[in-house]
Amino acid sequence: MINTKIPFYRDPRFRSLIVQILVLALVSYGLLFIYQTTVSNLVERGIQTSVSFFDDVAPFKIGFSPFLEFDLGKTTYIEVFYIGILNTLLIGALGIAASTIVGFFIGIIRLSPNWLASKCALIYIEVFRNVPLLLQIMFWNFAVFLATLPPPKKSIELGFIYLNSRGLHTPKPFVDDLTNFNIWMFILFIGLCFCFWINKRSKKQFEQTGKRNSIGLYNLVGFIIFAILSYFALGSPLGFDLPVLGKFNFKGGGQLPLPLFSLWFALTIYTSAFIAENVRAGITSVSKGQIEAARSIGLTRTQMINMIIIPQAMRVIIPPTISQFLNLTKNSSLAVAVGYEEIVAVWAGISLNQTGQALIIIAMTIIVYECMSLFTSFILNAYNRKMQIVER
Amino acid sequence: MNITVASEKTMTSETHPIITISNLNKWYGKFHALKDINLDVNKTEKIVICGPSGSGKSTLIRCINRLEVHQEGSIIVDGTELTDDVKQINEIRSDVGMVFQHFNLFPHLTVLENCTLAPIWVRKKPKIEADELAMELLKKVRIPEQSQKYPGQLSGGQQQRVAIARALCMQPRVMLFDEPTSALDPEMIKEVLETMIELADSGMTMLVVTHEMGFANKVADRVIFMDEGQIVEQNNPENFFSNPKSERTKLFLSQILNH
């Protein structure tokens, strides 16, 4: 006789159900405990958690706010929050762009057959990824840039551009004549479309005749000349706000404050060392047979790298590089050390100290980082899927 | 049939050899991989190279398109000597097709793109012409219907036939085959060998490293036996198989034919 009935406690489905119920109960209890402790602590200290402080005027100054106008005595806390987000996005975007370029460059040099170049890249990678980032940010800011750049009165001048220990000061364009400016933008748009059309035509011509013409460079130079000529033809629709030396520093114009520059520099160098290693891993993952096949059909070294190695290496490079991009964005919060005004500094730092609304402020900061990271990885994962599908 | 033995210079004097290898020596570190190789290959000649593993047969044909660098002696392909000159190397490579044991197709390109890549970028052919040529050659290897697929979607035999078509798209003067059937199932070996036989019949100069003795017997003008980096024996297939001269060849043939 075969007994198909098994005791319920030996049924794997029953066992897994029990485990899940137990875990769920424990987690729920933990959350409840945290919630109750928080509420009772807040009541005990007499803290009213509310969002009413959002519209209060922030009693402190924010020096760097390139996207939103900061006005001491008018700007509210919620606007400070937006300024913090925008400044974080700015350093994130600048850092990602620069570290990608530097990382790819170093990674490719690391694999160069040239012994000296390869060893220099190795030293770069091993020095910069093994020193804590905070130390590097402080090193570049205090030991290098602040120490070597001159004070405002002795600024290094390049036309209307000034470089000193406070940062880089440049003329800032503003719209002088709105109608003409709009016309200029429209003309530029048409010009851009024309360039794309020429490009497409030359690509088609290449496919049909096999003749390759380096139209890209002519296109670029032509467009720049066209842009400058049409700008003057429309009577210079842009005005320039020039930086002027004041009592302590330059006033007016656009400025790239030194903390932003130091932070950007340190984040780029630190992250690019990791990206370089990803690039190296990706390139070495392409099998030797691929390289031999590419050589055997007569491709030049550059053609082989561009058409055979890089497309295959990208599939290995992208996923860990996404993590590096996320790390860079989150690491930008170390800006507190040099005084760049991003979200942790102005929101989770100064605003929290002023208002005491820890719960709301910390929660909002977490959500901002979470959203940024998810958005970045969403975009890059889409790109990654495109690269992966290609194989079959 | 045009059967020539390299050492007999008098016979090759009227036909100019397409590949001349003289006193070729190659080392991997201290290991002497090729020892004093002398070999002339005439136009349209089919040569099968066999020998035990580690005998240097793959190294020899890889030297011909400079996938391996030799240290002594000279290799002249179609009047051009192989030196360190990158331009010369690329010229020779585009004239010498190569088929690998593991196919080495580009997995991120379609079958058609695999075939047209080099004609477009090295030969500077218009894309339309390159496409036409590739389709013609894919028809020849009997897989035109797979042209839009990726290599990963094909069987081993189909992949190897694509690899042959890819090499032929450069319209090479010589084709090198490095154990083209060693990574294949028996059924697929047959389809690849048939393609190679058709190619041989069309008059292509071929150097084939293989253990397929049936193929050697049917197609080769000359069979070369290598051992320990040296050419031990070379002869036409009838004499090579029925009447091998050296003991080493006899031993090799008895092992490879009696299993």
PDB file of C-alpha atoms in Angstrom, chain A residues 206-212 287-301 303 307-309 311-312 315 389-392, chain B residues 62 65-67 90 93-94 96-98 100 104-109 117-118 120-122 124-128 150-153 166 170:
ATOM      1  CA  PHE A 206      28.774  56.511 -47.183  1.00  0.00           C
ATOM      2  CA  GLU A 207      26.492  53.482 -47.321  1.00  0.00           C
ATOM      3  CA  GLN A 208      25.922  53.872 -51.036  1.00  0.00           C
ATOM      4  CA  THR A 209      29.401  54.743 -52.253  1.00  0.00           C
ATOM      5  CA  GLY A 210      31.718  53.663 -49.436  1.00  0.00           C
ATOM      6  CA  LYS A 211      33.245  57.156 -49.478  1.00  0.00           C
ATOM      7  CA  ARG A 212      33.752  58.522 -46.016  1.00  0.00           C
ATOM      8  CA  SER A 287      37.514  36.888 -25.254  1.00  0.00           C
ATOM      9  CA  LYS A 288      40.856  36.635 -26.994  1.00  0.00           C
ATOM     10  CA  GLY A 289      39.147  34.913 -29.917  1.00  0.00           C
ATOM     11  CA  GLN A 290      37.153  38.079 -30.648  1.00  0.00           C
ATOM     12  CA  ILE A 291      40.344  40.094 -30.866  1.00  0.00           C
ATOM     13  CA  GLU A 292      41.995  37.487 -33.101  1.00  0.00           C
ATOM     14  CA  ALA A 293      38.962  37.384 -35.377  1.00  0.00           C
ATOM     15  CA  ALA A 294      38.955  41.189 -35.619  1.00  0.00           C
ATOM     16  CA  ARG A 295      42.641  41.209 -36.459  1.00  0.00           C
ATOM     17  CA  SER A 296      42.308  38.373 -38.958  1.00  0.00           C
ATOM     18  CA  ILE A 297      39.805  40.326 -41.081  1.00  0.00           C
ATOM     19  CA  GLY A 298      42.208  43.282 -41.211  1.00  0.00           C
ATOM     20  CA  LEU A 299      40.538  45.799 -38.865  1.00  0.00           C
ATOM     21  CA  THR A 300      42.868  48.465 -37.510  1.00  0.00           C
ATOM     22  CA  ARG A 301      43.392  48.737 -33.759  1.00  0.00           C
ATOM     23  CA  GLN A 303      38.331  50.018 -35.510  1.00  0.00           C
ATOM     24  CA  MET A 307      33.387  48.191 -33.198  1.00  0.00           C
ATOM     25  CA  ILE A 308      34.258  44.912 -31.490  1.00  0.00           C
ATOM     26  CA  ILE A 309      35.638  45.451 -27.991  1.00  0.00           C
ATOM     27  CA  PRO A 311      30.191  47.203 -27.624  1.00  0.00           C
ATOM     28  CA  GLN A 312      30.831  43.854 -25.956  1.00  0.00           C
ATOM     29  CA  ARG A 315      27.533  44.884 -21.195  1.00  0.00           C
ATOM     30  CA  ILE A 389      19.194  42.450 -25.857  1.00  0.00           C
ATOM     31  CA  VAL A 390      21.424  43.002 -28.830  1.00  0.00           C
ATOM     32  CA  GLU A 391      23.017  39.570 -28.503  1.00  0.00           C
ATOM     33  CA  ARG A 392      19.980  37.458 -29.359  1.00  0.00           C
TER      34      ARG A 392
ATOM     35  CA  ARG B  62      48.762  31.618 -37.192  1.00  0.00           C
ATOM     36  CA  ASN B  65      48.641  36.222 -40.799  1.00  0.00           C
ATOM     37  CA  ARG B  66      50.758  37.371 -37.887  1.00  0.00           C
ATOM     38  CA  LEU B  67      48.437  36.363 -35.072  1.00  0.00           C
ATOM     39  CA  ASN B  90      46.785  44.753 -42.179  1.00  0.00           C
ATOM     40  CA  ARG B  93      45.462  40.075 -43.154  1.00  0.00           C
ATOM     41  CA  SER B  94      42.829  41.433 -45.492  1.00  0.00           C
ATOM     42  CA  VAL B  96      44.358  36.037 -45.978  1.00  0.00           C
ATOM     43  CA  GLY B  97      41.078  34.667 -44.600  1.00  0.00           C
ATOM     44  CA  MET B  98      41.069  32.720 -41.375  1.00  0.00           C
ATOM     45  CA  PHE B 100      38.941  29.422 -36.160  1.00  0.00           C
ATOM     46  CA  ASN B 104      34.837  33.656 -33.064  1.00  0.00           C
ATOM     47  CA  LEU B 105      31.838  35.341 -34.649  1.00  0.00           C
ATOM     48  CA  PHE B 106      30.986  38.766 -33.227  1.00  0.00           C
ATOM     49  CA  PRO B 107      28.030  38.059 -30.923  1.00  0.00           C
ATOM     50  CA  HIS B 108      26.698  41.633 -30.935  1.00  0.00           C
ATOM     51  CA  LEU B 109      26.351  41.780 -34.723  1.00  0.00           C
ATOM     52  CA  LEU B 117      31.948  44.677 -41.313  1.00  0.00           C
ATOM     53  CA  ALA B 118      35.382  44.226 -42.856  1.00  0.00           C
ATOM     54  CA  ILE B 120      32.809  48.150 -45.465  1.00  0.00           C
ATOM     55  CA  TRP B 121      35.522  49.361 -43.083  1.00  0.00           C
ATOM     56  CA  VAL B 122      38.663  47.764 -44.498  1.00  0.00           C
ATOM     57  CA  LYS B 124      35.760  50.700 -48.134  1.00  0.00           C
ATOM     58  CA  LYS B 125      32.968  49.080 -50.117  1.00  0.00           C
ATOM     59  CA  PRO B 126      29.557  50.738 -50.362  1.00  0.00           C
ATOM     60  CA  LYS B 127      27.160  49.092 -47.926  1.00  0.00           C
ATOM     61  CA  ILE B 128      24.800  47.983 -50.680  1.00  0.00           C
ATOM     62  CA  TYR B 150      22.565  36.734 -34.193  1.00  0.00           C
ATOM     63  CA  PRO B 151      25.340  34.102 -33.945  1.00  0.00           C
ATOM     64  CA  GLY B 152      24.017  32.904 -30.576  1.00  0.00           C
ATOM     65  CA  GLN B 153      20.829  31.741 -32.293  1.00  0.00           C
ATOM     66  CA  ARG B 166      32.793  36.164 -43.242  1.00  0.00           C
ATOM     67  CA  MET B 170      37.108  39.884 -47.972  1.00  0.00           C
TER      68      MET B 170
END
